[in-house]
CSV table of C-alpha atoms in Angstrom, one decimal:
chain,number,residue,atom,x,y,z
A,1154,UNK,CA,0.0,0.0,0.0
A,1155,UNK,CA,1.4,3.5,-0.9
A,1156,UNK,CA,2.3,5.5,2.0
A,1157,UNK,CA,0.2,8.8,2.4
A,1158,UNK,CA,2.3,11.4,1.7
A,1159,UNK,CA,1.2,14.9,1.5
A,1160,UNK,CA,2.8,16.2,-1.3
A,1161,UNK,CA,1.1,18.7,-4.0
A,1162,UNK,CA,0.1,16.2,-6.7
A,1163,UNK,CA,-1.8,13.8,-4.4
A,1164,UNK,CA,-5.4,14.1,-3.2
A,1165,UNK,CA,-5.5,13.2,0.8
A,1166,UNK,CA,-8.6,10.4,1.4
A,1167,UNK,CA,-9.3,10.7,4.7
A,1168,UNK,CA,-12.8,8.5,5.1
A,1169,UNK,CA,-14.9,11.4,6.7
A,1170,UNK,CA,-17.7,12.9,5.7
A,1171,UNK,CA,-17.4,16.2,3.8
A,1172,UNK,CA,-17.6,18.7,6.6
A,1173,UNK,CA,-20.9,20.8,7.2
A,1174,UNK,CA,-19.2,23.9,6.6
A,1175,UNK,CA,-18.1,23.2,4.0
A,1176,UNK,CA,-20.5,22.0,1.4
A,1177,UNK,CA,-22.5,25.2,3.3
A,1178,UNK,CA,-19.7,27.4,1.6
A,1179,UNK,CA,-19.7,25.5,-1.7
A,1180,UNK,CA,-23.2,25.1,-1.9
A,1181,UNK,CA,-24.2,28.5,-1.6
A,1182,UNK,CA,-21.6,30.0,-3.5
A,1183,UNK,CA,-23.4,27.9,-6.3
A,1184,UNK,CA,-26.7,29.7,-5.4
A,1185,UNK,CA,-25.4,32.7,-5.3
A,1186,UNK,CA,-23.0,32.8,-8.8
A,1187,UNK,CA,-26.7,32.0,-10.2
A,1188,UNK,CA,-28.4,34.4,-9.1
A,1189,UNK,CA,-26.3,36.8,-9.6
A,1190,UNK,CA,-25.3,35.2,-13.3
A,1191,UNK,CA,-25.2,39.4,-14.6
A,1192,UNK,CA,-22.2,39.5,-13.2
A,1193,UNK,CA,-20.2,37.1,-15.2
A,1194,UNK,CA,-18.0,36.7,-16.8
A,1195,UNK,CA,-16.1,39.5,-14.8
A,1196,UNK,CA,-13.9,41.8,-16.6
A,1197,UNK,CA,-10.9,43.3,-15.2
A,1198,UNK,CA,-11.1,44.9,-11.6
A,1199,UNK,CA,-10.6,48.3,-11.5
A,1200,UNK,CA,-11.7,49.4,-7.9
A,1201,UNK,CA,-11.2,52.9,-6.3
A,1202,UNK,CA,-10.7,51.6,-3.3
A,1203,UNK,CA,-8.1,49.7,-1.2
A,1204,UNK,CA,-9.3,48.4,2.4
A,1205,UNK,CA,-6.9,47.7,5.0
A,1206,UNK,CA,-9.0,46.0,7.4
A,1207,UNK,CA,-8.8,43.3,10.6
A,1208,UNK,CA,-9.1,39.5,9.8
A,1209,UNK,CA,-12.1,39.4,12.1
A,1210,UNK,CA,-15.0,37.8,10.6
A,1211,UNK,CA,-17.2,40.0,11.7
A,1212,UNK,CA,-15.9,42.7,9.1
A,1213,UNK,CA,-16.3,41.2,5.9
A,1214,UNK,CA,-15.7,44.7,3.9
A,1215,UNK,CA,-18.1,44.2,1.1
A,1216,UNK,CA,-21.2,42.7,2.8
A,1217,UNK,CA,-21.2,45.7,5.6
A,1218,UNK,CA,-20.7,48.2,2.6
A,1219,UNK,CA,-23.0,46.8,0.6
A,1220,UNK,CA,-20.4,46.3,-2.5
A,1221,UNK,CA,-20.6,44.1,-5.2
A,1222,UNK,CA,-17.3,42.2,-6.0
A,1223,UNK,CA,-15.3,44.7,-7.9
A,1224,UNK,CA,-15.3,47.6,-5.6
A,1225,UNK,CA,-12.7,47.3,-3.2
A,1226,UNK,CA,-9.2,45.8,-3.4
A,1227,UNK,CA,-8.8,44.3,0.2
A,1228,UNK,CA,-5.5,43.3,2.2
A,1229,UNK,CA,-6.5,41.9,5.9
A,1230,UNK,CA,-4.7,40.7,8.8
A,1231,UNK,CA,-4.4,40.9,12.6
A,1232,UNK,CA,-5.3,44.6,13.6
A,1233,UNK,CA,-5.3,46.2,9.7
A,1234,UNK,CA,-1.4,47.1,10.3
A,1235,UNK,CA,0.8,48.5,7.9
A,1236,UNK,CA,4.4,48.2,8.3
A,1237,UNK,CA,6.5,49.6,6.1
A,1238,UNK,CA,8.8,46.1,6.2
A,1239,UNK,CA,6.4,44.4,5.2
A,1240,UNK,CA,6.3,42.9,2.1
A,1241,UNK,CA,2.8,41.5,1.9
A,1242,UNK,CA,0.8,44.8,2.5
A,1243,UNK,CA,3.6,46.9,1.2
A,1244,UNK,CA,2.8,44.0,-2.1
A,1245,UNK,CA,-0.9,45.1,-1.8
A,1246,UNK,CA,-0.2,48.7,-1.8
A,1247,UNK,CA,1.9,48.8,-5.0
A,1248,UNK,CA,-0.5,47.0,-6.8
A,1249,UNK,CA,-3.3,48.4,-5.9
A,1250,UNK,CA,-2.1,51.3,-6.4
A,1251,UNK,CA,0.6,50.9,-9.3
A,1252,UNK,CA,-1.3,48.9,-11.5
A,1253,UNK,CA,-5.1,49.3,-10.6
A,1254,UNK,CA,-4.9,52.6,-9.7
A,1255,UNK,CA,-7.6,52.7,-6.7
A,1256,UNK,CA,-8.1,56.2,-6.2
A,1257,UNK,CA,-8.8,55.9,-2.3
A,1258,UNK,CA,-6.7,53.8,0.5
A,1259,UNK,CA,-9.1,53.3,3.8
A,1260,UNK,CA,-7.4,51.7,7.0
A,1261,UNK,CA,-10.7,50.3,9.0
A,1262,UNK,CA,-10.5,49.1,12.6
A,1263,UNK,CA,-13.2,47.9,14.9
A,1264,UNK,CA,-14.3,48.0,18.1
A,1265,UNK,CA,-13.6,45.0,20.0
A,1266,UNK,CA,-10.5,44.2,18.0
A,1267,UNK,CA,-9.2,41.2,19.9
A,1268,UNK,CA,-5.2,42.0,18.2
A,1269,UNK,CA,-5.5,45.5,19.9
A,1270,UNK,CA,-6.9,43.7,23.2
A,1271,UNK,CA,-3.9,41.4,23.2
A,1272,UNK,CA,-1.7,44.5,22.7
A,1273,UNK,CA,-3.1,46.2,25.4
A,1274,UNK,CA,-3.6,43.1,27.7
A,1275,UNK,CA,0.8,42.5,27.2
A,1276,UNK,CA,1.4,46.0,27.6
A,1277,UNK,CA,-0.6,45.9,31.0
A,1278,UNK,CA,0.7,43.0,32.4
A,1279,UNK,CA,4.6,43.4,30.9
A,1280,UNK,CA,7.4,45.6,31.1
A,1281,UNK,CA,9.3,46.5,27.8
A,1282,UNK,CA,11.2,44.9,25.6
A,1283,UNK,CA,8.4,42.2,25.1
A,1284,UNK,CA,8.8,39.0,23.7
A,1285,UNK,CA,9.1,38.6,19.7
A,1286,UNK,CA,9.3,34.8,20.2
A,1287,UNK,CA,6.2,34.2,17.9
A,1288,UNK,CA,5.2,35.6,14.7
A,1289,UNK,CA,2.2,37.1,16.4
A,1290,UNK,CA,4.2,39.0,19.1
A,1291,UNK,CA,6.1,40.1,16.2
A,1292,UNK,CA,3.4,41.6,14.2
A,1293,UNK,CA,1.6,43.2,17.3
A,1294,UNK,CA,5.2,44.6,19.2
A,1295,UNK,CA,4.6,48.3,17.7
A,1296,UNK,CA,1.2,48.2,18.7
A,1297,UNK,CA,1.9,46.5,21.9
A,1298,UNK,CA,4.6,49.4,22.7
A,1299,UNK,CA,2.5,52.0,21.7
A,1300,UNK,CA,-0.4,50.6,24.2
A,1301,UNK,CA,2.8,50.6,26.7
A,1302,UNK,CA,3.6,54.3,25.5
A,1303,UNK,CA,-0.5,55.4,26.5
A,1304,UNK,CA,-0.1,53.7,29.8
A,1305,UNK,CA,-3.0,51.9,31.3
A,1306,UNK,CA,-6.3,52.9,31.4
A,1307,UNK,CA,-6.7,53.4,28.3
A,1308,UNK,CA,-10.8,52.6,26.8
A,1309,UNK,CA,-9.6,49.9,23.9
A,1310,UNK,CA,-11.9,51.9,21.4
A,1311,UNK,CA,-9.4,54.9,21.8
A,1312,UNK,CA,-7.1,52.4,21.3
A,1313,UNK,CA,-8.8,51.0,18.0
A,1314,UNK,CA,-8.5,54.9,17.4
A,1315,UNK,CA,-5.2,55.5,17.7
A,1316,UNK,CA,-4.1,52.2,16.0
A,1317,UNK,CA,-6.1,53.3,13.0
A,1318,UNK,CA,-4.1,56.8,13.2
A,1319,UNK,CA,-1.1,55.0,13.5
A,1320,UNK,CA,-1.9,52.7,10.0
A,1321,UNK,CA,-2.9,55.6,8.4
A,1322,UNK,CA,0.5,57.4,9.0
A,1323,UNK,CA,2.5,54.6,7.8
A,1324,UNK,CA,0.4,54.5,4.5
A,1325,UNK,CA,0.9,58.0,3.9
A,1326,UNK,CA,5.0,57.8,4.6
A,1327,UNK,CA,5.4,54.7,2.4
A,1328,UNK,CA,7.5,54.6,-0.8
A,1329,UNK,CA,4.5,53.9,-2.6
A,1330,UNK,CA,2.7,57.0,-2.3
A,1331,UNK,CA,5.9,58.9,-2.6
A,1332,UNK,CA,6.4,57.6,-6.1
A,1333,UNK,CA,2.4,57.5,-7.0
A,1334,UNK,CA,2.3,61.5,-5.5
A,1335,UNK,CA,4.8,62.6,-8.3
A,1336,UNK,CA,1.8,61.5,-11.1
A,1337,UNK,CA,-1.3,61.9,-9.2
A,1338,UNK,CA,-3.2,62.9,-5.8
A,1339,UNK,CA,-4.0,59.0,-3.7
A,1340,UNK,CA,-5.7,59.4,-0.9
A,1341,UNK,CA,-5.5,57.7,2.6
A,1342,UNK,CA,-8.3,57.7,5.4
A,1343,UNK,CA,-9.5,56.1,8.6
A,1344,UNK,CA,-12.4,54.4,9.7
A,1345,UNK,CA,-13.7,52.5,12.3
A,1346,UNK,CA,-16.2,49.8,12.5
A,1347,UNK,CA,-18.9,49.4,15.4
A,1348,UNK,CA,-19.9,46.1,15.8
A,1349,UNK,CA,-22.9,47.3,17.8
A,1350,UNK,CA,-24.7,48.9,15.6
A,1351,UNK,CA,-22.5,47.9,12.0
A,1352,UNK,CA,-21.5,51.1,11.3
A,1353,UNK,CA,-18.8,52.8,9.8
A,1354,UNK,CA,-17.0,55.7,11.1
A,1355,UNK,CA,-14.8,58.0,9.8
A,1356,UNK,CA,-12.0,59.3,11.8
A,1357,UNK,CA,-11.9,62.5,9.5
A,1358,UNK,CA,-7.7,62.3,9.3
A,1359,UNK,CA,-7.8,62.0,5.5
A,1360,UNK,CA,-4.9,63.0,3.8
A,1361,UNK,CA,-3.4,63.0,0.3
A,1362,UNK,CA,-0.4,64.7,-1.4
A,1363,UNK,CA,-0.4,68.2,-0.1
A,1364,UNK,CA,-1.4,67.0,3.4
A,1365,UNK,CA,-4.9,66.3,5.4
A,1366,UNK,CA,-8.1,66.5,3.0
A,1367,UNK,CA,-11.4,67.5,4.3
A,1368,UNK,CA,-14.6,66.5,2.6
B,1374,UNK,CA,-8.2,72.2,-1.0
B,1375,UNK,CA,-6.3,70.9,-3.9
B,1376,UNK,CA,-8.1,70.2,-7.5
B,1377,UNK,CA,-7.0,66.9,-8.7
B,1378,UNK,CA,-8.4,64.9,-11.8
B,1379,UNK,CA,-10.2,62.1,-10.5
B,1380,UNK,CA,-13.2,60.6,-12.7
B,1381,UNK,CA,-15.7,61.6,-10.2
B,1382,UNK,CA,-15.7,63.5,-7.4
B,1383,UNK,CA,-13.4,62.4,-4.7
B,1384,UNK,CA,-16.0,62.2,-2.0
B,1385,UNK,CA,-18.5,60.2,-3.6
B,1386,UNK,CA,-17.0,57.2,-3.5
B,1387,UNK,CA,-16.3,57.4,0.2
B,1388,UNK,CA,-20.1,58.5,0.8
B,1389,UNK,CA,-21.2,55.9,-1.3
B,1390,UNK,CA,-19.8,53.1,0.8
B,1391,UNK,CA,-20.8,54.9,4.0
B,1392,UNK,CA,-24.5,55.2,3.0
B,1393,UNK,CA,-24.4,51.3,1.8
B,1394,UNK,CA,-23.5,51.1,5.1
B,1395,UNK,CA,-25.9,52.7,6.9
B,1396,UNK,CA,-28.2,51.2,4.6
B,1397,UNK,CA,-27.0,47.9,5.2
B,1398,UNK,CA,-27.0,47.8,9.3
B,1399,UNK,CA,-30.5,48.9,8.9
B,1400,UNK,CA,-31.4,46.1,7.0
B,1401,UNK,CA,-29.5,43.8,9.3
B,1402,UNK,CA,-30.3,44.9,12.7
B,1403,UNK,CA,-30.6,41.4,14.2
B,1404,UNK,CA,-26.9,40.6,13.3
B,1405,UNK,CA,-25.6,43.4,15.8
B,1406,UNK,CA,-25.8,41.1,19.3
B,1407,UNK,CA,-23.6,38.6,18.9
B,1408,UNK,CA,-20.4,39.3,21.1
B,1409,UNK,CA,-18.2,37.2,20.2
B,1410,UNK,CA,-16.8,35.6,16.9
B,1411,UNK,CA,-16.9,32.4,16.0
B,1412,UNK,CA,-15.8,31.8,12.8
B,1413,UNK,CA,-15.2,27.9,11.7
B,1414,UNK,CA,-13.0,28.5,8.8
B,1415,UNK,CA,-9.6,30.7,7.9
B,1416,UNK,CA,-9.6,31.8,4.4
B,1417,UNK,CA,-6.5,32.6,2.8
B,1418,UNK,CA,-7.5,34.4,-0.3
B,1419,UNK,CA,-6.5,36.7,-2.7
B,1420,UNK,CA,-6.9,40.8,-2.7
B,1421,UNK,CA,-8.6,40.9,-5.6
B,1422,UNK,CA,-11.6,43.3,-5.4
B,1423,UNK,CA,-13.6,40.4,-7.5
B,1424,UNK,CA,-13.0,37.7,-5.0
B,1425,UNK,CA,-14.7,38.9,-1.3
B,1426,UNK,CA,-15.0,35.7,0.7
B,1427,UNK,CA,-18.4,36.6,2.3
B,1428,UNK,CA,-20.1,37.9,-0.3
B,1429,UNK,CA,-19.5,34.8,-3.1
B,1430,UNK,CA,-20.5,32.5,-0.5
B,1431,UNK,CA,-23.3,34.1,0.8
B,1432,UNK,CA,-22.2,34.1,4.4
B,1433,UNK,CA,-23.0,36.7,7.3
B,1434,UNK,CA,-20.6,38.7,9.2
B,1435,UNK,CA,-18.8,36.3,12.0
B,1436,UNK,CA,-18.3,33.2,9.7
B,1437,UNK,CA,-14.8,33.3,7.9
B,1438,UNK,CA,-11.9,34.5,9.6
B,1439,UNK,CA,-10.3,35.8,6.6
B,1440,UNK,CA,-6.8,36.7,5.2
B,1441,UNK,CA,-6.2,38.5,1.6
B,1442,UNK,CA,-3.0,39.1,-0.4
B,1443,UNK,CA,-1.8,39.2,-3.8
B,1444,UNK,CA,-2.1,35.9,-4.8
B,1445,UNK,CA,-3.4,34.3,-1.8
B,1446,UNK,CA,0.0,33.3,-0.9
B,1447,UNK,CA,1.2,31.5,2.8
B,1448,UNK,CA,5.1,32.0,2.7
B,1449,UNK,CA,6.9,30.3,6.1
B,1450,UNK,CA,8.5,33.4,6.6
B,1451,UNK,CA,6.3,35.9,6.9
B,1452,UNK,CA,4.6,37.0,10.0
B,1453,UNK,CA,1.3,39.0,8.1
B,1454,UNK,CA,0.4,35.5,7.7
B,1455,UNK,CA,1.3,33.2,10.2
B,1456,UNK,CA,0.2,35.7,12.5
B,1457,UNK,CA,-3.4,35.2,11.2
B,1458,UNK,CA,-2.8,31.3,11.3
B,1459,UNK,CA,-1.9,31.5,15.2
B,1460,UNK,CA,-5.2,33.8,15.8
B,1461,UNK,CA,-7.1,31.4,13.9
B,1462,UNK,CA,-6.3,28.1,15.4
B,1463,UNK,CA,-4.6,29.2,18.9
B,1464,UNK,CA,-6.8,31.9,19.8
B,1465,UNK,CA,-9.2,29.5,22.5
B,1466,UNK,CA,-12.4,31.8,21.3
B,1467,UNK,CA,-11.1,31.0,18.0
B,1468,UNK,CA,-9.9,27.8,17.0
B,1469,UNK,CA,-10.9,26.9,13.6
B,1470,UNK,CA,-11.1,23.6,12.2
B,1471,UNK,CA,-10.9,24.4,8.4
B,1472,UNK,CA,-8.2,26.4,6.5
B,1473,UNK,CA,-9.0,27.2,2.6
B,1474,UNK,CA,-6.4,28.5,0.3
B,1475,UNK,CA,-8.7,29.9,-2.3
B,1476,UNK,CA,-6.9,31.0,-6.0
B,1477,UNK,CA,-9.2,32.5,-9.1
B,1478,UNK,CA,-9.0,33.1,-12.4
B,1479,UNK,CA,-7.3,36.0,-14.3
B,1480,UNK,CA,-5.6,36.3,-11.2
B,1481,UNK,CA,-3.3,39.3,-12.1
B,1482,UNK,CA,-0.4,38.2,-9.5
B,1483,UNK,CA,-0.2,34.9,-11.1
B,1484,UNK,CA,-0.1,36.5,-14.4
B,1485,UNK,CA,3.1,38.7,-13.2
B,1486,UNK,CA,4.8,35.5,-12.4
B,1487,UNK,CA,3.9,34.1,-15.9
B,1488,UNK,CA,5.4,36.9,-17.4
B,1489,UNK,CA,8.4,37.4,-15.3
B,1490,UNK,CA,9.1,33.7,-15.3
B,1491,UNK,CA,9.9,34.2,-19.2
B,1492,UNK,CA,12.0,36.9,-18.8
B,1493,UNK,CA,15.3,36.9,-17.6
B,1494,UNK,CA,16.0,35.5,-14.2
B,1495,UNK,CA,17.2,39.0,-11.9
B,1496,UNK,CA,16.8,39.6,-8.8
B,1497,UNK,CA,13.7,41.2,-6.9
B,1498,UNK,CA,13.8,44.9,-7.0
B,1499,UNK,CA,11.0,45.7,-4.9
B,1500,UNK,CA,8.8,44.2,-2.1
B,1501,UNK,CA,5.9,42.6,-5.1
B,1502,UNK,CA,8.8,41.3,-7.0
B,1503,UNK,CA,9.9,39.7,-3.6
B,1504,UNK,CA,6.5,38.3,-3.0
B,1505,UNK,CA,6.1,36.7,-6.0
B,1506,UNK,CA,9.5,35.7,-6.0
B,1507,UNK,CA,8.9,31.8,-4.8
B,1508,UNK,CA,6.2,31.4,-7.1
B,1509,UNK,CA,8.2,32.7,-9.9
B,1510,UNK,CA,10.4,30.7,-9.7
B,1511,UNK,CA,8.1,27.6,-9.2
B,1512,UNK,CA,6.7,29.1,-12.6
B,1513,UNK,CA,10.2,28.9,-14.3
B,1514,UNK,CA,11.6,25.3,-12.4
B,1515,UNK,CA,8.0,23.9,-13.9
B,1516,UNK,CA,8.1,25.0,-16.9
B,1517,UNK,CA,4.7,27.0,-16.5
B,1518,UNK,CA,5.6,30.4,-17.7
B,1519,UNK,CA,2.9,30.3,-20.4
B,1520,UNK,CA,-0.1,28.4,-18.7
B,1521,UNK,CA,-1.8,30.6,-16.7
B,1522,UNK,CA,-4.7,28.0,-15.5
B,1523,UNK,CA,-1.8,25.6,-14.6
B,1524,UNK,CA,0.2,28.3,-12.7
B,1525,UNK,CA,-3.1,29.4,-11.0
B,1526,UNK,CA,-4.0,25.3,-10.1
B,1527,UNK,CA,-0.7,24.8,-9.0
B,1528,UNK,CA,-0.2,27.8,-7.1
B,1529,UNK,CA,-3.0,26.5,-4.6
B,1530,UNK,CA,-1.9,23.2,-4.2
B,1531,UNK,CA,1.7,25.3,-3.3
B,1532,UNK,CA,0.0,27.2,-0.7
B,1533,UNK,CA,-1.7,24.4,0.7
B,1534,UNK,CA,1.3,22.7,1.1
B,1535,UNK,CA,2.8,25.9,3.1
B,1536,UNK,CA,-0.1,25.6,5.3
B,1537,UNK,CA,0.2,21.7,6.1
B,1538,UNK,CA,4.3,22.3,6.8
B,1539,UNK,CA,3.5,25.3,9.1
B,1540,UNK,CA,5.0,25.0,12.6
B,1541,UNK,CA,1.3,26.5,13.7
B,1542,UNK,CA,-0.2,23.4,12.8
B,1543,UNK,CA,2.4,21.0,13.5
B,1544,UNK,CA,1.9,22.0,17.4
B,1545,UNK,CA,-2.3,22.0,16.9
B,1546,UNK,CA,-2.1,18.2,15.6
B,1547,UNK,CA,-0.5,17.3,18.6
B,1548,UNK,CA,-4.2,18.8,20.1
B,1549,UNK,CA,-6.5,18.0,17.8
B,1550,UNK,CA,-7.0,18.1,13.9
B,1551,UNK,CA,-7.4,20.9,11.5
B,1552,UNK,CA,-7.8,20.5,7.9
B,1553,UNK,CA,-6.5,22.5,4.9
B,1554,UNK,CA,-8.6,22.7,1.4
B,1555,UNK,CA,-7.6,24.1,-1.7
């Protein structure tokens, strides 16, 4: 008998049942690519839009906005960071704004952000330098030493706040936008999501080329 | 205020999507007392405006834990990612029991690697050259330069791979099991 090794070319059989959840997710994506069959097949993207937004389920960034696919170009992760050293939202930027041109860049964090409650919850209990030992403490140290920076106390929306603030300055000091700025105005705001009541906020700290942007 | 040349004017699109919004919650009202997440699944999909994980599968707010980047990539090395995989599965609210690696079609990261995998081999000279740099040069090694659908299938099955040699869920399966789909 061949021994089951993972490897790309072979299918696993494990003799389970299909899982629940998933022939949920298949099944009514098939519903719903029917019954929305106007909308294929889909051209090329060209969103004006660019969401940096939390992992967290709860803020899936089309179905609260009401978009059809198409509008927004979407990078998420734990806590909608952006560091300038990384590649994979740094990756995200330049395309989205390189080669699809989204007109608009929109950092959105949430209330009850469970990547800004472990920041705070380190910073509270632990004294700097704190541990980069996992990948995780890694991506939530400047966040963790900025809660540490606040002191404790601090309401975690204000700190949903100010870690949208935060993103929003590192978007607007990257590379990217330096380059894009030469040929044409981007601009970069802040939002944050209420899972009480599902709405959006803005922050009103919009910026673009010549500096902060009211509308 | 500064007159730039955008196609339309540069507040509506933001307005737009805020009165969807409001718009939407009021639609929704009922999905506003749930506390706590509980997603089952991690997506790991790509940033492609076409391709929002919710919406295509017709699932409500607190379902997928989700994670998008060009090309729905899971590179060992990078901490965006795993950082999402240790939430995911770690995370005691959390703990998901499926991870999906989900590619698509006219995907236009894969197509970059296409392209640069026919060109001459250089180095990366900026951070989306350096992200599609391992599945460049899968694209060259293979010989899959000029077949997108291949690159695309392949690409997945790559991912998957990541996921299934991640240290994340090499600790979990001494705990209990988590599955990866592609």
């Amino acid at each position: 008998m061949a021994t089951t090794v993972l490897n790309s070319t072979e299918s696993p059989s494990y003799p389970e049942p299909t899982p629940i959840v998933l022939t949920k997710l298949l099944d009514q994506n098939e519903k719903w690519a029917e019954a929305h069959s106007e909308l294929f097949p889909m051209g090329p993207q060209t969103p004006k839009v660019l969401w940096f937004g939390c992992a967290d389920s709860r803020v899936p960034e089309s179905v609260i906005t009401d978009s059809i696919p198409g509008v927004i170009f979407t990078q998420r992760n734990i806590a909608n960071q952006f560091h300038p050293e990384d590649d994979s939202a740094v990756s995200v930027l330049a395309y989205a704004v390189e080669h699809v041109k989204v007109e608009h860049i929109i950092v959105v964090g949430h209330t009850d952000c469970g990547g800004v409650k472990a920041s705070a919850d380190t910073a509270a209990t632990q004294s700097p330098p704190f541990s980069r030992a996992t990948a995780l403490e890694r991506w939530l140290a400047t966040l963790t030493e900025f809660a540490w920076s606040v002191g404790p106390g601090s309401d975690i929306t204000e700190l949903v706040e100010a870690n949208v603030r935060l993103q929003v300055v590192n978007v607007l000091s990257s590379e990217v936008l330096e380059h894009e700025w030469k040929l044409r105005d981007v601009h970069v705001h802040g939002w944050v999501y209420d899972l009480a009541t599902g709405k959006l906020r803005d922050l009103g700290i919009s910026a673009g080329r010549k500096g902060p942007v009211q509308y | 205020m500064t007159s730039t040349f955008l196609p339309s004017p540069p507040s509506k699109i933001l307005s737009d999507l805020l009165n969807r919004n409001e718009k939407w919650t009021e639609a929704n009202s009922g999905l506003f007392l749930q506390e706590t997440q509980s997603p089952k699944v991690l997506w790991i999909g790509c940033a492609d405006s076409r391709v929002p994980e919710s919406v295509i599968t017709n699932f409500e707010p607190g379902m997928i834990f989700t994670h998008r980047n060009i090309a729905n990539q899971f590179h060992a090395d990078d901490d965006n990612a795993i950082s999402v995989l240790i939430y995911a599965v770690e995370n005691p609210k959390m703990r998901v029991d499926h991870i999906i690696v989900v590619g698509h079609t006219r995907c236009g990261g894969v197509e970059a690697c296409c392209k640069a995998a026919q060109a001459d081999d250089s180095p990366p000279a900026n951070a989306l050259q350096r992200w599609l740099a391992p599945l460049t040069e899968f694209a060259r090694n293979n010989g899959l330069g000029g077949d997108l659908s291949a690159l695309l299938e392949a690409n997945v099955r790559m991912q998957v791979d990541n996921v299934l040699k991640s240290e994340v869920l090499e600790r979990e399966w001494g705990i209990r099991d988590v599955h990866v789909h592609g």
